[in-house]
Coordinates of C-alpha atoms and ligand atoms in Angstrom, one line a residue:
Chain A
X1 CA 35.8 179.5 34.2
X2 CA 37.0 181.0 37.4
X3 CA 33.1 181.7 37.7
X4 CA 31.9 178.0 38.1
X5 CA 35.1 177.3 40.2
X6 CA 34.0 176.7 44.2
X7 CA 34.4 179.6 46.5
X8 CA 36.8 179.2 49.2
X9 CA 34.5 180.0 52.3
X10 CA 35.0 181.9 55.5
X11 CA 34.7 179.9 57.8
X12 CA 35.2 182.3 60.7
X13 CA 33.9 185.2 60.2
X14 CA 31.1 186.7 62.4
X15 CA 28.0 189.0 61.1
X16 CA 26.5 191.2 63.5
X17 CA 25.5 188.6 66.1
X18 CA 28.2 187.0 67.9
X19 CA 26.2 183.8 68.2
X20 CA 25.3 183.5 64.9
X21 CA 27.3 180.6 62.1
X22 CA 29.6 182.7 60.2
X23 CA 27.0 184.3 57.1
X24 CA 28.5 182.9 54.2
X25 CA 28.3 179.2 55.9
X26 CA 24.4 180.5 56.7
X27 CA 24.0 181.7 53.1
X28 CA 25.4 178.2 51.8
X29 CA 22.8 176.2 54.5
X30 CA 20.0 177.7 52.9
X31 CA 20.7 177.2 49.5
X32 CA 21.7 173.6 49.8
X33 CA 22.4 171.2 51.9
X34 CA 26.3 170.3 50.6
X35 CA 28.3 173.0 48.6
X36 CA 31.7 172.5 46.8
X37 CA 34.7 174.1 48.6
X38 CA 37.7 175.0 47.4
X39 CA 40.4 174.3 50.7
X40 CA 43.8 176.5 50.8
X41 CA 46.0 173.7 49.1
X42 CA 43.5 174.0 46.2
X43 CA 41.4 170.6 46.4
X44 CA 37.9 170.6 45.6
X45 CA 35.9 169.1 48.7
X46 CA 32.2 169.6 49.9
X47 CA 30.8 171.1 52.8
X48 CA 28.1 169.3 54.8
X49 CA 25.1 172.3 56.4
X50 CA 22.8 170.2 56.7
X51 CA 22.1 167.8 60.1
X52 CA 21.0 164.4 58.3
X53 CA 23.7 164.3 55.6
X54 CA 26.0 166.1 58.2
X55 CA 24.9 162.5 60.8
X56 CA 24.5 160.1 58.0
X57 CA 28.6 160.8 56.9
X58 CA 30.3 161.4 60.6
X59 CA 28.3 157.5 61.1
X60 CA 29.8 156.1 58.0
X61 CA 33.0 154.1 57.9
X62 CA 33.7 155.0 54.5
X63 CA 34.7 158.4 55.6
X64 CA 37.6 158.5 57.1
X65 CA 39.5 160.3 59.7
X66 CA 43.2 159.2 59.2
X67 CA 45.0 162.3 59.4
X68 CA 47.7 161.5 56.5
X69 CA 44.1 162.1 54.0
X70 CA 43.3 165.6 55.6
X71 CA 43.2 168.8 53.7
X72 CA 43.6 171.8 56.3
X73 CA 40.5 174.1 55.9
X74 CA 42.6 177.0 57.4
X75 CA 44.5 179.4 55.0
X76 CA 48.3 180.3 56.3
X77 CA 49.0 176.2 56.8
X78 CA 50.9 174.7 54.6
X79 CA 48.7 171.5 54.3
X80 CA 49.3 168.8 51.2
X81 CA 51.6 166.0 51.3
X82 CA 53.0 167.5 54.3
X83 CA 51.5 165.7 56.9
X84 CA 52.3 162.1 57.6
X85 CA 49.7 159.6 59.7
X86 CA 48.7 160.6 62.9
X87 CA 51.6 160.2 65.4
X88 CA 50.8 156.5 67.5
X89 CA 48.5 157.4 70.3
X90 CA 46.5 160.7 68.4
X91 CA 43.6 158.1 67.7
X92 CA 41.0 161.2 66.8
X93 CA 42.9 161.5 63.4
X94 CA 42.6 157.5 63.3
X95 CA 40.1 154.8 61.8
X96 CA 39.2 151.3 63.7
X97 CA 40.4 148.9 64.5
X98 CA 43.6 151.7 65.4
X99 CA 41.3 154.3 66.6
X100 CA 39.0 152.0 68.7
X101 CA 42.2 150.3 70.7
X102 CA 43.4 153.4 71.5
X103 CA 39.4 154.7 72.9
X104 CA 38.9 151.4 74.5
X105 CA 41.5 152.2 77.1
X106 CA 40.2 155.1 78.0
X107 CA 36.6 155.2 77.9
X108 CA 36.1 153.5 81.6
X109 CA 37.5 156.1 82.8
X110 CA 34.9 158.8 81.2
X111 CA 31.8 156.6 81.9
X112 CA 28.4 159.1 83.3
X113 CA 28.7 157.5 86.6
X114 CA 32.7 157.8 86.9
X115 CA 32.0 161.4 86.1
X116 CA 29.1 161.9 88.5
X117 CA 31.3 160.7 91.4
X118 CA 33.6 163.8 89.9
X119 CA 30.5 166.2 90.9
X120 CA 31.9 167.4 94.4
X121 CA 34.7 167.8 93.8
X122 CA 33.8 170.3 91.0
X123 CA 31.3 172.0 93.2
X124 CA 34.4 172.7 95.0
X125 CA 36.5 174.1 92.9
X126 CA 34.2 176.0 91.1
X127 CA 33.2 177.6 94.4
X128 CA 37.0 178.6 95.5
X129 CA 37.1 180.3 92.2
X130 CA 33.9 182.4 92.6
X131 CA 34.5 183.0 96.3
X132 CA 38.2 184.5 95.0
X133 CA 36.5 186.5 92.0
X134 CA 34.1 187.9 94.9
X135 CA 36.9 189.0 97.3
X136 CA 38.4 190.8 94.7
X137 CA 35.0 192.5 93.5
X138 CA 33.8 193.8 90.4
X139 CA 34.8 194.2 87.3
X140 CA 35.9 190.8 86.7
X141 CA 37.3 189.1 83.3
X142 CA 34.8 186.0 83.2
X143 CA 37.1 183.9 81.4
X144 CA 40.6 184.9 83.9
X145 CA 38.1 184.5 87.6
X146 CA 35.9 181.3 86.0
X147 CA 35.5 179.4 82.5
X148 CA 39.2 179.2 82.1
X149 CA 40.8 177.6 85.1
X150 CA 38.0 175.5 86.2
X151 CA 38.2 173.1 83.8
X152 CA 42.0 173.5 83.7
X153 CA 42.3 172.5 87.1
X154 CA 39.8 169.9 86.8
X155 CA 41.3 168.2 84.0
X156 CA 45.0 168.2 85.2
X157 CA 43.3 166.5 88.2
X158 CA 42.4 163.9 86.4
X159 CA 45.4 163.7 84.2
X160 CA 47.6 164.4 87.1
X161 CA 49.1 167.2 85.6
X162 CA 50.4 170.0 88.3
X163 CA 48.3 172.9 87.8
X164 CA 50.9 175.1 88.8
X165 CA 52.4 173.9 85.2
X166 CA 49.5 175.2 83.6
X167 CA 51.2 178.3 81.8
X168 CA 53.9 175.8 79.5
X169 CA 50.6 174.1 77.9
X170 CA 47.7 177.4 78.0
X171 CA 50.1 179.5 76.2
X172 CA 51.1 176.6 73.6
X173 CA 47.4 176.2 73.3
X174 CA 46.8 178.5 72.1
X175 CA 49.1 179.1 69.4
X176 CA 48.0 175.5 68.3
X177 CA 44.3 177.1 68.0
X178 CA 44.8 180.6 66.3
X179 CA 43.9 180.4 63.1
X180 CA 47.0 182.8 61.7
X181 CA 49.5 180.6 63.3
X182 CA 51.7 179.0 60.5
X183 CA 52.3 175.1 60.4
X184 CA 55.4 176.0 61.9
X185 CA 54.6 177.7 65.1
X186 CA 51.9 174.9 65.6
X187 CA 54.5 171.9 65.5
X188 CA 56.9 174.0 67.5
X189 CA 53.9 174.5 70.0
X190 CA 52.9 170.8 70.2
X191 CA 56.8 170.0 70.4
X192 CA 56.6 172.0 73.5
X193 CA 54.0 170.8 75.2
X194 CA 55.0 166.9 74.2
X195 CA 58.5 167.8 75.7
X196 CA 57.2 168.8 78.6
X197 CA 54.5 165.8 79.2
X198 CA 57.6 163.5 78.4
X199 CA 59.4 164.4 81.4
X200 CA 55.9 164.2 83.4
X201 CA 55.1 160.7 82.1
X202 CA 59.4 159.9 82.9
X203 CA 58.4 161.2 86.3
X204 CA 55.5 159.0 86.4
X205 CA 56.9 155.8 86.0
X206 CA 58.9 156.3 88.6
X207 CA 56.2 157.2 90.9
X208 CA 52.7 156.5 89.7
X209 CA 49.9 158.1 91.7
X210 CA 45.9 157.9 91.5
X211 CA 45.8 159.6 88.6
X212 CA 44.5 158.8 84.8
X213 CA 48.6 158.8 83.6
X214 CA 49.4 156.9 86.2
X215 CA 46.7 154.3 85.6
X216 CA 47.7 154.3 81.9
X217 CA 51.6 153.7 82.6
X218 CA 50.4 150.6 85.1
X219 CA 48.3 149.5 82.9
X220 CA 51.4 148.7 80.4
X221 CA 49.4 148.8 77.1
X222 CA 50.8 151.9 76.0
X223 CA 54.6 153.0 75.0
X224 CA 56.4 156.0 76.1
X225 CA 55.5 158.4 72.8
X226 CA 51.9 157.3 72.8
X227 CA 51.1 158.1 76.6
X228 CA 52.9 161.2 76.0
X229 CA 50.6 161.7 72.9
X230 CA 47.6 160.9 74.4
X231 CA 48.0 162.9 77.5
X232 CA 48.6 165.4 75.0
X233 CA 45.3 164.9 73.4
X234 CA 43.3 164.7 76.5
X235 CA 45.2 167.8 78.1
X236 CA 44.4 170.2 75.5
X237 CA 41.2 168.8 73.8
X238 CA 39.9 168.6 77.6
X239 CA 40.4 172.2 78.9
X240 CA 39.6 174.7 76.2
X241 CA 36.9 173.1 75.0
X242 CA 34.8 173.3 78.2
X243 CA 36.5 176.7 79.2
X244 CA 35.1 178.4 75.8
X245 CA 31.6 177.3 76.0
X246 CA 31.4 178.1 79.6
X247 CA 32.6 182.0 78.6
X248 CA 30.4 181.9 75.3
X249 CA 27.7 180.3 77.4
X250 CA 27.3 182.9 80.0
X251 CA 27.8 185.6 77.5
X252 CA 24.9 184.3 75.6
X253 CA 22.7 183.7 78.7
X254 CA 23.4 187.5 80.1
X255 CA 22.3 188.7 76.1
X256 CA 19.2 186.5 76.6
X257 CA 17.6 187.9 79.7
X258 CA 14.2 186.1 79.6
X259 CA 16.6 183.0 79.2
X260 CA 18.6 183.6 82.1
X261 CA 15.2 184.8 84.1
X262 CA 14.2 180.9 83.6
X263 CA 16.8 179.4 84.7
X264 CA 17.4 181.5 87.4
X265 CA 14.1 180.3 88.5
X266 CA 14.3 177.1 88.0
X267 CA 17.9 175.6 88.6
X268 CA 16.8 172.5 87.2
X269 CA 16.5 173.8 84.0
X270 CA 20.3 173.3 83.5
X271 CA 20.4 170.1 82.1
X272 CA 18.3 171.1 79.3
X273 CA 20.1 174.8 79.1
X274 CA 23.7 173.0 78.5
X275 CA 22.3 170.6 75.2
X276 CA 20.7 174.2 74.2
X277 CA 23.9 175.8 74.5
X278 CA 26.0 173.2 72.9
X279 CA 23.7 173.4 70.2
X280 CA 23.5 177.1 70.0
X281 CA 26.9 177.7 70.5
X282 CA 28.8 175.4 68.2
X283 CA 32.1 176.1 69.2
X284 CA 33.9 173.8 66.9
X285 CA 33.4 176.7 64.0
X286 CA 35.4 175.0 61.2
X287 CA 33.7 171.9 61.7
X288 CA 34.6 168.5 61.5
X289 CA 36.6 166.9 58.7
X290 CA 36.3 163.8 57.3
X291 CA 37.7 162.0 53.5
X292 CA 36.0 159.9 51.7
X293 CA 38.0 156.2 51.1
X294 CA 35.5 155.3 48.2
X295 CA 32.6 156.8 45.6
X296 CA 29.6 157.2 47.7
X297 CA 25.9 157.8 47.2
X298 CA 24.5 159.0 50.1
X299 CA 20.8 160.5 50.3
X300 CA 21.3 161.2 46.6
X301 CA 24.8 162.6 47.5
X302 CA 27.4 161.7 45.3
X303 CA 31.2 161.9 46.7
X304 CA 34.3 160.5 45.1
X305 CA 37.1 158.8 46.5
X306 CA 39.4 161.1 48.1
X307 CA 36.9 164.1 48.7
X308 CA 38.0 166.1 51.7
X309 CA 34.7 166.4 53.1
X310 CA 34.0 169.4 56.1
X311 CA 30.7 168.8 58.0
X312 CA 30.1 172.4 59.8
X313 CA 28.6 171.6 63.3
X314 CA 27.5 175.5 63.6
X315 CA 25.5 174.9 60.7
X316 CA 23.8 171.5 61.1
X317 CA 23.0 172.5 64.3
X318 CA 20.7 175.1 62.9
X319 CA 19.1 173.2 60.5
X320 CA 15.2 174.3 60.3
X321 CA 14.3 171.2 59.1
X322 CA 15.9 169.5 62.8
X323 CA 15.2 172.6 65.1
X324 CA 12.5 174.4 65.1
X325 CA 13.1 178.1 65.1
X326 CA 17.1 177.2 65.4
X327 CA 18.2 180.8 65.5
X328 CA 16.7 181.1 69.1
X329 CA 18.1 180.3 71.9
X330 CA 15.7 178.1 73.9
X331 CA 16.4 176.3 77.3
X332 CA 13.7 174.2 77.4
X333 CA 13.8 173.1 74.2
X334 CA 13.6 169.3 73.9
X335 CA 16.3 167.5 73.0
X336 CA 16.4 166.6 69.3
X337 CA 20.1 165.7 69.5
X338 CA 22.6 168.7 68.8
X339 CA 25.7 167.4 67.2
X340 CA 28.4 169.5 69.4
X341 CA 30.4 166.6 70.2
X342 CA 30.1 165.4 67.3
X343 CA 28.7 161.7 66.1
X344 CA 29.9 158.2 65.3
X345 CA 32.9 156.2 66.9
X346 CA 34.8 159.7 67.2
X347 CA 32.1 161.4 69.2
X348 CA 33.2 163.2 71.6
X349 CA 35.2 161.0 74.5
X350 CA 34.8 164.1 77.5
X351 CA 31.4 164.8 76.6
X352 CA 30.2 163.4 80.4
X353 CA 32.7 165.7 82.1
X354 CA 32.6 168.4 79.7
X355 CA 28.5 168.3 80.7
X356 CA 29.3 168.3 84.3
X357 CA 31.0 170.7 84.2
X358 CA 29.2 173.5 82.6
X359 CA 26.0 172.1 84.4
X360 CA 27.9 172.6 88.1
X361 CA 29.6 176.4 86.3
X362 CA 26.9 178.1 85.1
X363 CA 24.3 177.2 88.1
X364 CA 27.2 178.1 90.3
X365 CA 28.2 181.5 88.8
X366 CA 24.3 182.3 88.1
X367 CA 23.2 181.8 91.9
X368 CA 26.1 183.2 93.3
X369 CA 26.2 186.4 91.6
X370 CA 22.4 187.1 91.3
X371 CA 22.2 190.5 89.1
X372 CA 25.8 189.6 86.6
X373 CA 25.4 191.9 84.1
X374 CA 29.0 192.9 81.6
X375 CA 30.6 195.6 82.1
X376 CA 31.2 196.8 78.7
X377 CA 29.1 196.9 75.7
X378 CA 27.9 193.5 73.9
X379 CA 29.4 194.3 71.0
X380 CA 33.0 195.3 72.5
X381 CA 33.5 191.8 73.6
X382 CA 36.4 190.4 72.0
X383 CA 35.3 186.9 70.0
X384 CA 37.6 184.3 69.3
X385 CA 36.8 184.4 65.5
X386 CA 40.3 183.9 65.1
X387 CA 40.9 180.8 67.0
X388 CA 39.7 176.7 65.5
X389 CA 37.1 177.1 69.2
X390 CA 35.2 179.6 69.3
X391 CA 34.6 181.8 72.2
X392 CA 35.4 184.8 74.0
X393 CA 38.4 186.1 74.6
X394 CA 37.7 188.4 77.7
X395 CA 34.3 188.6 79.4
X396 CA 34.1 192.1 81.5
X397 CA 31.6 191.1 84.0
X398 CA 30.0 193.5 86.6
X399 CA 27.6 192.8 89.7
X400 CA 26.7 194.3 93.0
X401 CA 25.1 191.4 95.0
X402 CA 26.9 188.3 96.1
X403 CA 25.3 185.4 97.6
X404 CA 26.9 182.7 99.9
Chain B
X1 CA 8.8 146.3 72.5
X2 CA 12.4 144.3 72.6
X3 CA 15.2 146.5 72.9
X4 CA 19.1 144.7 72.1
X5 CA 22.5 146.0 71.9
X6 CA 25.6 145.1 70.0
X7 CA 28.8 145.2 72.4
X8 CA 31.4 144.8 70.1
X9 CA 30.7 148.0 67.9
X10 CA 30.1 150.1 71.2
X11 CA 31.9 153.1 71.5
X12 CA 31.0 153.8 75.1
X13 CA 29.8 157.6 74.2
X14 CA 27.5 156.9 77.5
X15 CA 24.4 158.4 75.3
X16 CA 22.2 156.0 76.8
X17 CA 23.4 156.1 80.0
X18 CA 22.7 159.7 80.3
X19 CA 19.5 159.8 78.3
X20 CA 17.5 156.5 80.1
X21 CA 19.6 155.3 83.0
X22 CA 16.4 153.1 84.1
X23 CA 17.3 151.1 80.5
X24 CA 21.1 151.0 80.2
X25 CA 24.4 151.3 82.3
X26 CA 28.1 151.3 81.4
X27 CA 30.6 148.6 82.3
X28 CA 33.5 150.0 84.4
X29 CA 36.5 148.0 82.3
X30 CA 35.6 150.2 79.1
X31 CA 32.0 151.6 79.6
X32 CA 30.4 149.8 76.8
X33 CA 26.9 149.5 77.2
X34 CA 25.2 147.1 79.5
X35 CA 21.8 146.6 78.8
X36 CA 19.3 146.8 81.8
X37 CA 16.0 146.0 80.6
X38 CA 15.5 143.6 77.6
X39 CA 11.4 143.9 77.4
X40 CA 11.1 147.8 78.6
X41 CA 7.5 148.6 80.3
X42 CA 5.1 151.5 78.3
X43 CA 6.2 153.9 81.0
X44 CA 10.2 153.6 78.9
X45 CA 9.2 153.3 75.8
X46 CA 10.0 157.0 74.9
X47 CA 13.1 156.9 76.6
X48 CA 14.1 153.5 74.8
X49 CA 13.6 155.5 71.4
X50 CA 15.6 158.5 72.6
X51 CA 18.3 156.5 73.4
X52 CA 18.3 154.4 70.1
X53 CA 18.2 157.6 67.9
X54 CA 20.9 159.9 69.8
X55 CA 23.6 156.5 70.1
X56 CA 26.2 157.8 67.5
X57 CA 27.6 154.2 66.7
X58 CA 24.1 153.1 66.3
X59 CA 24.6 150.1 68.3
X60 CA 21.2 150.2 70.1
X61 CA 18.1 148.7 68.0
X62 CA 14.4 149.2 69.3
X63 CA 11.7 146.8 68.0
X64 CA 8.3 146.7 68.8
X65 CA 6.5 143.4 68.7
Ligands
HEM501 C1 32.1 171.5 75.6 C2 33.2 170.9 75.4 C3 33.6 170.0 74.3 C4 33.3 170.0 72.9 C5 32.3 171.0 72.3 C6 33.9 168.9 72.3 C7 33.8 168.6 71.0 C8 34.3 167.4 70.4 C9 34.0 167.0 69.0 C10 33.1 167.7 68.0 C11 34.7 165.8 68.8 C12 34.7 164.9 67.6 C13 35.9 165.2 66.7 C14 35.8 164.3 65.4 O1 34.8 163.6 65.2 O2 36.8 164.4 64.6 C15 35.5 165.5 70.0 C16 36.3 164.5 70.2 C17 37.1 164.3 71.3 N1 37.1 165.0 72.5 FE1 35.8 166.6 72.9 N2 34.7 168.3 73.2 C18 34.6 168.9 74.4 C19 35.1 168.5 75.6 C20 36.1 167.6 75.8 C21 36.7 167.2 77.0 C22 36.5 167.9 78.4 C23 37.7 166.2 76.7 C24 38.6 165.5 77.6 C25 38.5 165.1 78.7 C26 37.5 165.9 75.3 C27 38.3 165.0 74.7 C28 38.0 164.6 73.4 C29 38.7 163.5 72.7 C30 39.8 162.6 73.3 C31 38.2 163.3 71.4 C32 38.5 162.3 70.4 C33 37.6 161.1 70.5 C34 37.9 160.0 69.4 O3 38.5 160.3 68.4 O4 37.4 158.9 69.6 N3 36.6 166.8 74.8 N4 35.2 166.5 71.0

């Protein structure tokens, strides 16, 4: 019996190269394209590998995203019947019309030209912190000098959120995101940073600036608790997202020399390097989750009512049948599409700043510091296998010319 | 080729922006779509595609007549 019973998968865990989908998930993409799972509370789901199925569901509103349907794919959280629906404002673990009031309010403010007019102003502070990493000289921690606070800074900018607060919600981050963190330390974490962004949003009120809060509060759409939950949202979803693919980024560019060589060459090559990286990369390891509200037949797929169903994004992105040679990282490979940020109403609402910013990062870090090279072994560099993003947690970094 | 766009279901992901800005733009109240070019010339016809195909609430439909 135990036999036929689904495997619970590892979702995390890393073979021998660092940029590779966790092996078993690999092993399970190749086989099929959707395998039983068995989650930690002990329900039966399936798991999506392959990029059509993996598309066809995340663009169906029969699966759903409400958060109260959720089985936790992470072992070490207590997960059934103990969560409730998603707190007013936290439309990602929403369906429309909920979800789509919420969006609504904020998508104008996330539009490709708002987040062009951002561009300078990143140039900016993406040059302050490689001018600072140079002054101090080499070695360096990447992620310390460069893919951490840049997007920080940039998105409590936006949020108006004083960056010299940054330590209350980085270090409740990331509790929120390690993977051995119990459902306890999580809340208590989120309760944290919630307190804090209560008081902010208080302050607010009293007196708004230009800022994306601000504009929120003004606009009067929105109660106390769901600004306070949204800012939450958009605080954390908004700078660890961007900080890990900009340290697993320029980790994998400095293990792909020919890669980097290109790009070097040709800085216009960025645009095309960033899909290729999101692709590559797939930092959201677990995957997405979604339930299913009915029976479904989907591309000869059957899923019953209630199915937890987990689409992995590091797997669909390297479907053969999508991407051609997918295990390689290529720059200039035409984009086919990646699913990084995800697909359907839920994609990803930062996706145009989130771009911006790794296009204005790694041109900036690559040009600037002309022969980057780590500074200790490839296979010493710790990987966030542990954490929901995936990543690195340090990045020793190494150079000996610095241009202006 | 006659390219049209449904508002309502938009989700303002700004695909299409980024991927053929000569065919569509973003409203700055919510950034749903705002389509440019109804009747695309050959020259966008690719792009027109591309845009249809990557548009994650599928909102965008291409037709060729
Ligand atoms: C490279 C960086 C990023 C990656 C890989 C990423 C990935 C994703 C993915 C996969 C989703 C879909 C989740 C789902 O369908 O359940 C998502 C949604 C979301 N992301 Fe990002 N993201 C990134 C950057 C950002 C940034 C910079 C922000 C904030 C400014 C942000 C804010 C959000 C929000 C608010 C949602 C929920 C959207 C909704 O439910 O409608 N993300 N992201």
């Amino acid at each position: 019996m135990t036999e036929t019973l689904p495997s619970e998968i590892t979702l995390s865990a890393r073979g021998s190269c660092p940029f590779d989908p966790p092996p078993e998930v690999t092993e399970q993409a190749k086989a099929r394209p959707i395998t039983p799972i068995r989650f930690p509370d002990g329900h039966i789901g399936q798991l999506i590998t392959n990029y059509t199925l993996a598309r066809a569901v995340l663009a169906d509103p029969r699966f759903s995203a409400r958060q109260e349907l959720r089985h936790i794919p992470i072992p070490n959280r207590l997960a059934d019947g103990e969560m409730g629906p998603a707190d007013p404002g936290m439309f990602i673990r929403m369906d429309p019309p909920q979800h789509t009031r919420y969006r609504r309010l904020l998508t104008g403010q996330f539009t490709v030209r708002h987040m062009n007019l951002l561009v300078p102003r990143i140039e900016r502070i993406t040059a302050e912190h490689l001018d600072a990493m140079a002054e101090q000289g080499p070695p360096a921690d990447l992620v310390k000098a460069f893919a951490l606070p840049i997007p920080s800074l940039v998105i409590c900018e936006l949020l108006g959120v004083p960056y010299s607060d940054r330590e209350v919600f980085q270090q409740h981050t990331s509790t929120m995101l390690r993977l051995d963190s119990t459902s306890q330390e999580v809340y208590g974490a989120i309760g944290k940073v919630n307190e804090y962004l209560d008081g902010l949003v208080e302050a607010k009120k009293a007196s708004p600036a230009e800022d994306l809060l601000s504009g929120l509060i003004t606009g009067g759409e929105l109660n106390q608790e769901e600004l306070v939950t949204i800012g939450f949202l958009l605080l954390v979803a908004g700078h660890e997202t961007t900080a890990n693919m900009l340290g697993l980024g320029s980790f994998a560019l400095l293990s792909n020399p020919a890669q980097l060589a290109a790009l070097r060459a040709d800085p216009t090559l960025v645009d095309g390097a960033v899909e290729e990286l999101l692709r590559y990369l797939s930092i959201i390891q677990i995957g997405i989750q979604r339930t299913a509200l009915e029976d479904v037949d989907l591309d000869g797929h059957h899923f019953k009512k209630g199915d937890g169903v987990l689409i992995s994004v590091p797997a669909a992105n390297r479907d053969p049948e999508r991407f051609e040679h997918p295990e390689q990282l290529n720059i200039t490979r035409p984009n086919t599409g990646h699913l990084a940020f995800g697909h359907g109403v839920h994609q990803c609402l930062g996706q145009q700043l989130a771009r911006i910013e790794m296009r204005v990062g790694y041109r900036a870090l690559f040009e600037r510091f002309p022969d980057l090279r780590l500074a200790i072994p490839a296979d010493e560099v710790p990987m966030r296998s542990d954490m929901a993003i995936y990543g690195v947690h340090r990045l020793p970094v190494m150079w000996e010319e610095v241009r202006q | 080729m006659k390219v049209t766009v449904d508002r309502e279901r938009c989700c303002s992901s700004g695909m299409c922006a980024l991927t053929a800005p000569k065919l569509f733009d973003q409203d700055d109240e919510d950034g749903r779509v705002v389509l440019l070019i109804a009747e695309p010339p050959e020259e966008l016809h690719a792009a027109a595609r591309k845009a249809e195909s990557f548009c994650p609430c599928q909102v965008i439909t291409v037709s060729d007549d």
